[in-house]
XYZ file of C-alpha atoms in Angstrom:
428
model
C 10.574 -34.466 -18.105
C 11.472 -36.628 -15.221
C 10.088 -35.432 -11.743
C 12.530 -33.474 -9.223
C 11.830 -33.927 -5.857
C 10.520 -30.157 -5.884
C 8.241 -30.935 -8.273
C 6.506 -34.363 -6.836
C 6.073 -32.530 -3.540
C 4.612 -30.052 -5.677
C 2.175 -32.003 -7.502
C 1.047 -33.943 -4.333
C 0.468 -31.137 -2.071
C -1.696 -29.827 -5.390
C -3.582 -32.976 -5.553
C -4.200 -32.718 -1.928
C -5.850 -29.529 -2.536
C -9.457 -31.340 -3.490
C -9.628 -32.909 0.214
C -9.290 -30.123 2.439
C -11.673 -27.011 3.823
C -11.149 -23.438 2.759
C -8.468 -22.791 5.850
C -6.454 -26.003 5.077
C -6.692 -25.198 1.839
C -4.893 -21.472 2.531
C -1.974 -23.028 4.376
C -1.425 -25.706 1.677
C -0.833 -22.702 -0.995
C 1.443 -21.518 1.424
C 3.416 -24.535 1.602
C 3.420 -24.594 -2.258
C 4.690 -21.185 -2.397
C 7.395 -22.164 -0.711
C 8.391 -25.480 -2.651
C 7.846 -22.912 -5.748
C 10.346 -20.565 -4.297
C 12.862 -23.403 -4.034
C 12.375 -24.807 -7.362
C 15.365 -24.109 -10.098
C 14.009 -22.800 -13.328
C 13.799 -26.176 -14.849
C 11.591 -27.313 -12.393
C 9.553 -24.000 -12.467
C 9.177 -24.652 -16.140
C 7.533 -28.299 -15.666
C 4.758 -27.517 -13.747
C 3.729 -24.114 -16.198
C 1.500 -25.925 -18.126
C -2.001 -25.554 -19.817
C -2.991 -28.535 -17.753
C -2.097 -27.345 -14.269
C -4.128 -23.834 -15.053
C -7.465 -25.720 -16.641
C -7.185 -27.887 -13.957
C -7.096 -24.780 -11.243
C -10.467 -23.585 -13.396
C -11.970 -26.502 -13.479
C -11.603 -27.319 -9.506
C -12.883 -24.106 -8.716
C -15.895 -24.486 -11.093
C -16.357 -27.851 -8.705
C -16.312 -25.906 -5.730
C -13.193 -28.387 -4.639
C -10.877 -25.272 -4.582
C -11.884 -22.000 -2.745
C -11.360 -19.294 -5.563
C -9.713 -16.641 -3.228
C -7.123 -19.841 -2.782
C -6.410 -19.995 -5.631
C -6.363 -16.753 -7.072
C -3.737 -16.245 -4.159
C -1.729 -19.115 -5.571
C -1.945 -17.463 -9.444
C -0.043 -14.799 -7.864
C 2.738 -16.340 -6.954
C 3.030 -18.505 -9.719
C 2.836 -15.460 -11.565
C 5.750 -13.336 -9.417
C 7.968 -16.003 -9.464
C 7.292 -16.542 -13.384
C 8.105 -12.582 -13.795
C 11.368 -12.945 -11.627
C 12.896 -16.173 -13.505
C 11.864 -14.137 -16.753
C 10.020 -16.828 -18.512
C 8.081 -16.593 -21.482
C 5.678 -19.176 -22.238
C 2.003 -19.527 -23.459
C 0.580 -22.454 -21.407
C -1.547 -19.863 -19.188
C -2.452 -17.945 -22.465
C -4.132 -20.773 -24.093
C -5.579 -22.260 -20.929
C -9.793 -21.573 -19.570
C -8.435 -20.272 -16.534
C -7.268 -17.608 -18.523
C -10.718 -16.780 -20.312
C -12.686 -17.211 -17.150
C -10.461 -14.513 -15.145
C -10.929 -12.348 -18.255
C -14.362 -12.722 -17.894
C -14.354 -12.262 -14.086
C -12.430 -8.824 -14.401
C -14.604 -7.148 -16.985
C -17.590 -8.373 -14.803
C -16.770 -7.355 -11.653
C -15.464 -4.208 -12.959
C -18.774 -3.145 -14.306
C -20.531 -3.378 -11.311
C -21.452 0.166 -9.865
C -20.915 0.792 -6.508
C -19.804 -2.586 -5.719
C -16.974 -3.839 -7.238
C -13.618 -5.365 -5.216
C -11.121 -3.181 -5.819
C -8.616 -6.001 -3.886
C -9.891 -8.712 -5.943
C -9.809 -7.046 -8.966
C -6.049 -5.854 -8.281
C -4.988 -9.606 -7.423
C -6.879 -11.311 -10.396
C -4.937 -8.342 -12.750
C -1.601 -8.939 -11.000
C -1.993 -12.842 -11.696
C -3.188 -12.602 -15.028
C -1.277 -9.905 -16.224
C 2.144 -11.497 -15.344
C 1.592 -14.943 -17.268
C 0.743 -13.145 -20.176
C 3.448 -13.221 -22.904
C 1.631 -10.634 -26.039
C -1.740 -10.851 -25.934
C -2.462 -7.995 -23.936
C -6.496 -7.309 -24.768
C -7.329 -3.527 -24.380
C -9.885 -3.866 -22.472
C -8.523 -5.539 -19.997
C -5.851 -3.003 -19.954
C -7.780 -0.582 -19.526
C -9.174 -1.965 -16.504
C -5.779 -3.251 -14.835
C -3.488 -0.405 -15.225
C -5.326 2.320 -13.570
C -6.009 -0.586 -10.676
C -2.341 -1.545 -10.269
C -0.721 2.198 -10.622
C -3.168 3.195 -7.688
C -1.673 0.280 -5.619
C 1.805 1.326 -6.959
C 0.734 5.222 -5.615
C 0.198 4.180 -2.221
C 2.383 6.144 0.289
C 1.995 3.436 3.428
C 5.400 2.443 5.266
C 4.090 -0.830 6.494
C 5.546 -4.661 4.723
C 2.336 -5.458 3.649
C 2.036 -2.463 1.887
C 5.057 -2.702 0.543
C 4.699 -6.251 -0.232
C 1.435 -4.982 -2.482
C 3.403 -2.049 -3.895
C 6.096 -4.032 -5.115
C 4.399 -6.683 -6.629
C 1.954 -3.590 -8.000
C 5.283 -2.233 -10.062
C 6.644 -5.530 -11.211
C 3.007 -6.383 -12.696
C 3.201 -3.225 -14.577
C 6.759 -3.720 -15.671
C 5.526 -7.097 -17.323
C 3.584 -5.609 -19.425
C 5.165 -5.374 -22.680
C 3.319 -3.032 -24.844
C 3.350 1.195 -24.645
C 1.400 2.959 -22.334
C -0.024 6.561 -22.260
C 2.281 9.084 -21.681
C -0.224 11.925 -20.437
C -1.833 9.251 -17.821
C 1.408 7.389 -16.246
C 4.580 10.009 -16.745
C 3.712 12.026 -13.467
C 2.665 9.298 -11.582
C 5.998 7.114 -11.857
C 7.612 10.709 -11.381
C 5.991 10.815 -7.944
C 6.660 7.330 -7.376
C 10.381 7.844 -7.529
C 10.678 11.276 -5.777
C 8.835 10.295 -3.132
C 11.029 6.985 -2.431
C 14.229 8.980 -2.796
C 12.483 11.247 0.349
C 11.084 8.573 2.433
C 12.896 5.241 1.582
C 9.300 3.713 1.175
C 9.740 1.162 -1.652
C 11.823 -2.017 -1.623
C 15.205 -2.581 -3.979
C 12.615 -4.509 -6.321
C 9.963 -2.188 -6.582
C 12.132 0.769 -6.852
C 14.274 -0.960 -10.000
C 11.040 -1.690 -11.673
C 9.494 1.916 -11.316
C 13.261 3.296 -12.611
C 12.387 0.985 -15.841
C 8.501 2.127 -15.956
C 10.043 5.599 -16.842
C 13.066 5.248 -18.727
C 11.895 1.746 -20.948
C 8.504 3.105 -21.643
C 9.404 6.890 -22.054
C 12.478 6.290 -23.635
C 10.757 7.903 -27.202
C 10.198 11.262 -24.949
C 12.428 14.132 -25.725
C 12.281 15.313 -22.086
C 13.203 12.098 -20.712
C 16.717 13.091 -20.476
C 15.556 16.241 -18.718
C 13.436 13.961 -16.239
C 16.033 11.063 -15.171
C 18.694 14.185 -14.888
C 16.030 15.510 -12.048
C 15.485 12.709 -10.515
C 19.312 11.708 -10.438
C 19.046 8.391 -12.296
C 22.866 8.042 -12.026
C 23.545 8.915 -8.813
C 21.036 6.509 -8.134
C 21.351 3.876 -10.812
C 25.073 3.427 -8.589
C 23.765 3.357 -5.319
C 21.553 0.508 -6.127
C 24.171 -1.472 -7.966
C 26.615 -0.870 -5.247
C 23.887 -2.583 -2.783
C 23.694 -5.259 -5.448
C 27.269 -6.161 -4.937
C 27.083 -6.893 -1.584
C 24.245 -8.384 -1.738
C 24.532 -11.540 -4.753
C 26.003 -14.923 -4.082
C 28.369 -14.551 -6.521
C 30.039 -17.961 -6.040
C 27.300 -19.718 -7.356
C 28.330 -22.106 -9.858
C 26.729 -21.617 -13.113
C 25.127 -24.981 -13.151
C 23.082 -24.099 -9.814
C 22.210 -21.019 -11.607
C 18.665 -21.118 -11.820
C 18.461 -22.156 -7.444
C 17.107 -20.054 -5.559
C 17.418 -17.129 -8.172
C 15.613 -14.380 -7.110
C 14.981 -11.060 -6.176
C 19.002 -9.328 -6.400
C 19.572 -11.022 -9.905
C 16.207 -9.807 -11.412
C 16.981 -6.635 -10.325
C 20.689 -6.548 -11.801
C 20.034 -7.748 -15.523
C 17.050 -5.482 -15.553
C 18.771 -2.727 -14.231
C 22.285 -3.288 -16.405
C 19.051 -3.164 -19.405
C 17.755 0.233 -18.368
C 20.967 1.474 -17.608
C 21.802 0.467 -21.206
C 18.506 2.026 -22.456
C 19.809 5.398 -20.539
C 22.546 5.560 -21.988
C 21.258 4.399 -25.555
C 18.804 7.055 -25.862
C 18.879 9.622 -23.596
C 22.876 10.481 -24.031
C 23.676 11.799 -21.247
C 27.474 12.473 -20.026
C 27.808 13.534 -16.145
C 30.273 14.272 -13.583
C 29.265 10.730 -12.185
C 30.226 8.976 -15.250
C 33.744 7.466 -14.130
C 31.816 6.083 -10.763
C 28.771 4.270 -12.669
C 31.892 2.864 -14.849
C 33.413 1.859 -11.710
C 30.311 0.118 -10.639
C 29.721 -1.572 -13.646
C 33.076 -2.663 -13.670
C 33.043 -3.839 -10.458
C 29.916 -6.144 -11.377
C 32.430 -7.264 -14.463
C 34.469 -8.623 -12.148
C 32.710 -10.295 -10.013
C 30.248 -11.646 -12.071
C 33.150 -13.146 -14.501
C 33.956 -16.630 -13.206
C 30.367 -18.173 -12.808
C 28.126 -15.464 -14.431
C 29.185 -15.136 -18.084
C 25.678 -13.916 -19.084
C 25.713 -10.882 -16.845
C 29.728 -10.259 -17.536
C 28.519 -10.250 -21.070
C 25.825 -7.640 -19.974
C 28.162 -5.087 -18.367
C 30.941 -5.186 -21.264
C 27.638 -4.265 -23.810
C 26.591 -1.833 -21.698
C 29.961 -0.059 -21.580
C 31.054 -0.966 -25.475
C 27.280 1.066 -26.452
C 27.496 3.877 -24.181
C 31.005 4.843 -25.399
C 30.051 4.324 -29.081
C 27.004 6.999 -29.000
C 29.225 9.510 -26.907
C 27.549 9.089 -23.573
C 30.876 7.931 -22.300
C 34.670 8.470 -22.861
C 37.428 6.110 -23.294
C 38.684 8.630 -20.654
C 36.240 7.388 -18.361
C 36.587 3.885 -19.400
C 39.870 4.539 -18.034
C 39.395 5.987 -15.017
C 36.695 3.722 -14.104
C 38.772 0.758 -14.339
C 37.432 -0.764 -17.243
C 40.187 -1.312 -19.400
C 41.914 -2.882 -16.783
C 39.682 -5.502 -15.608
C 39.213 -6.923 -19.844
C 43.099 -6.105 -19.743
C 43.264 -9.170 -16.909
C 40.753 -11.292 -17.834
C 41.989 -11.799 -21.296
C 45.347 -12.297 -20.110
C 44.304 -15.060 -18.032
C 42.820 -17.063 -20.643
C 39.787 -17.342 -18.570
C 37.224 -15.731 -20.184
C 34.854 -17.969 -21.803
C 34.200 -17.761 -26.673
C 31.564 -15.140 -25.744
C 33.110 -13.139 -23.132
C 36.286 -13.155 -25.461
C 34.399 -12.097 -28.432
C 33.003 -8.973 -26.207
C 36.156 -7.853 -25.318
C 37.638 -7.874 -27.855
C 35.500 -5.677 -29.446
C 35.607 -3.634 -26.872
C 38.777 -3.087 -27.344
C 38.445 -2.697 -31.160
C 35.867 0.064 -30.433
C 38.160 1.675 -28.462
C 41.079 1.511 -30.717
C 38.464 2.981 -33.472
C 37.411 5.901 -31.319
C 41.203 7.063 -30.461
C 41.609 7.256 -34.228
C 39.242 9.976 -34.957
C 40.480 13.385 -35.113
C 39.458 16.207 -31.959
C 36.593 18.971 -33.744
C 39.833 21.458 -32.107
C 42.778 21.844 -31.039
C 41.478 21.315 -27.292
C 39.652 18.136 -28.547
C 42.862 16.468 -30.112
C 44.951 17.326 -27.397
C 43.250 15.728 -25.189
C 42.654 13.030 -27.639
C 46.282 12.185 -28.552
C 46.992 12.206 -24.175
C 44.442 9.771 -23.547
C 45.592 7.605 -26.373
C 49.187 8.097 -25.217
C 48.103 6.634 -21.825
C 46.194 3.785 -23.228
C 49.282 2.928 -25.891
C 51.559 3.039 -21.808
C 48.749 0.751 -20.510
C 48.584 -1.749 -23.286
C 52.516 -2.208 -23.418
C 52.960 -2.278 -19.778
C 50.525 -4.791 -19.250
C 51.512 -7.348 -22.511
C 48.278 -6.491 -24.297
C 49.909 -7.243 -27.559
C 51.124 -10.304 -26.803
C 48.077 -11.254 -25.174
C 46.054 -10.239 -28.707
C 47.918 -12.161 -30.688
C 47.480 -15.267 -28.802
C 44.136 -14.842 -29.879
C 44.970 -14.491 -33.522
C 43.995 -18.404 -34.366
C 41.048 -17.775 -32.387
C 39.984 -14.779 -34.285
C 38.355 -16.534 -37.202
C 35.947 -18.911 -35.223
C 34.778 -16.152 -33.182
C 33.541 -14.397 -35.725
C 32.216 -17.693 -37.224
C 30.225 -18.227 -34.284
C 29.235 -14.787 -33.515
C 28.394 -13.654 -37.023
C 31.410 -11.425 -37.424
C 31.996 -8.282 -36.530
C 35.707 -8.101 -34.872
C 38.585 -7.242 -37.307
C 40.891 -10.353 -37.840
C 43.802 -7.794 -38.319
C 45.934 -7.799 -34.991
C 47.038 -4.118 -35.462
C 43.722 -2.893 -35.345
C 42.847 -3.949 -31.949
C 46.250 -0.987 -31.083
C 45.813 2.454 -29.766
C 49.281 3.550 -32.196
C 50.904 6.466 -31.303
């Protein structure tokens, strides 16, 4: 891969490293943190290799590179590789990863005397390059270390800082963890943000997906969330997240400068779905979390297809298992933003595909007969309004402009919407 001019200042000022004491040293990995925080996924990518990490061991091992250095610069090669969501094994397979292994066990079974701070940074930068080899041991060690962290009740940034970076560790862990030891504590976690505001957008999303991705399997999940108003909040946040993404990025400058708001969106659109998936709930505050999802839809659909793509799944699986209503789909505005998009001819093969089936789904679920009387009254007015909408607004005319279209969608997507017009119609 040719060299960016991210990643050649990047690879001098690393080079550099060798030549310079312990405090010049410190405020070159603080230039590099910033050149990392400015590189584009691409360029993140090129520099994640197995070299880079044996060559961090093997300068240490010299005594060229001060090991609290560059344990500090793991870190943030290892937040930044959690935020951009990649997955590779370079670190897995490198020495540096087999010498901090043995560095955490050691220092761990020291009695009396072992660095609870280094032992929380060397997890945090380990932990988050791994990808599925996730040794028990070592587990064992870093989880208790990390939720501790995590448990602190400071106000200050730093401790915030350490918090947050404490939660998103533990988030990247992908295997299960033991009910009876971390339930209660991301309980407290949460409750005690939602009194004193103590955690930051990021930390809070990631303990939210600690409880509902990891607990999901619990029968009193639903019980739990419904406590701790996971709606209510799940809408707050995603009503901050409006405000607060550049949502005019084009797509091809997608992976600049990507950071904090979008990791916290797609992961939060994913435990939303999760919610919703497993834990079936149907609230009061339904039609407003549509709304907000919606509103995301719409804002997200001219430069960010994947996360358009995101909130139309979201909505097309929570009103297939019941936990919402085409009556909320409604009301929420739903319907109307797919209604416009698809009109306009804008939407991209995949975005099309998705709402289409949307749309089939709905169709599908204004077909099937009330339990009572109640039920299919309210069943036959709600597909009365929907018929209204769809005529009003040239839906019909709009599917069957699709109609050629119909067969490669389904080619490329592996099938799955109906290629007969009328069945994409709420009939009276």
């Amino acid at each position: 891969m040719q060299e960016t001019g991210n990643t050649k200042i990047f690879n001098k000022l690393f080079c550099e490293l060798e030549d310079c004491d312990e405090e010049e040293q410190k405020q070159k990995v603080k230039e590099l943190h910033v050149i990392i925080d400015g590189m584009d996924r691409s360029e993140f990518l090129s520099i994640l290799t197995e070299e880079l990490f044996d060559k961090i061991h093997n300068m240490t091992d010299d005594k060229k590179l001060n090991f609290g250095n560059a344990i500090v610069l793991l870190k943030h090669i290892g937040y930044c590789n959690t935020l951009k969501r990649i997955f590779i094994q370079s670190f897995e397979k490198s020495s540096l990863n087999r010498r901090i292994e043995e560095i955490i066990i050691n220092e761990n079974k020291k009695k009396g005397g072992k660095d609870e701070k280094l032992l929380v940074d060397l997890c945090e930068g380990y932990l988050m390059l791994l990808i599925d080899d996730f040794p028990e041991e070592l587990l064992s060690i870093g989880v208790p270390c990390l939720l501790k962290v995590a448990l602190s009740k400071e106000e200050s940034e730093e401790t915030q800082k350490e918090v947050e970076k404490a939660l998103l560790t533990l988030n990247s862990i992908r295997c299960d963890v033991k009910k009876e030891l971390y339930l209660d504590a991301f309980k407290e976690i949460i409750q005690y943000h939602q009194k004193c505001g103590n955690l930051t957008h990021l930390a809070y999303q990631s303990a939210w997906q600690l409880l509902i991705e990891r607990f999901y399997k619990e029968k009193s999940l639903g019980a739990v969330a419904n406590e701790l108003h996971f709606v209510r909040e799940a809408i707050k946040e995603l009503e901050w997240l409006i405000k607060n993404i550049d949502w005019k990025r084009k797509e091809e400058r997608r992976g600049e400068n990507e950071g904090k708001e979008e990791y916290i969106l797609i992961e939060g659109l994913q435990c939303l779905e999760h919610f919703f998936l497993f834990c079936q709930p149907r609230t009061d505050e339904s039609v407003e979390h549509v709304s907000s999802v919606t509103q995301i839809f719409r804002a997200a659909t001219d430069n960010r297809e994947d996360i358009g793509v995101k909130c139309l799944y979201l909505l097309i699986r929570s009103a297939n298992n019941g936990a919402l209503e085409v009556e909320d789909l409604l009301k929420g505005g739903a319907v109307d933003a797919v209604l416009e998009g698809l009109q306009r001819h804008t939407f991209k093969d995949k975005m099309t595909y998705k709402s289409l089936k949307a749309f089939l789904n709905v169709s599908n679920k204004l077909k099937e007969k009330g339990k009572d009387e109640v039920e299919e009254e309210k069943r036959k007015k709600i597909k009365m309004e929907m018929f209204e909408k769809m005529e009003e607004e040239g839906y019909e005319d709009c599917i069957e402009s699709f109609h050629k279209k119909l067969y490669f969608l389904n080619s490329r997507f592996y099938f799955g919407i109906s290629l007969n017009v009328s069945d994409y119609f709420a009939n009276i």
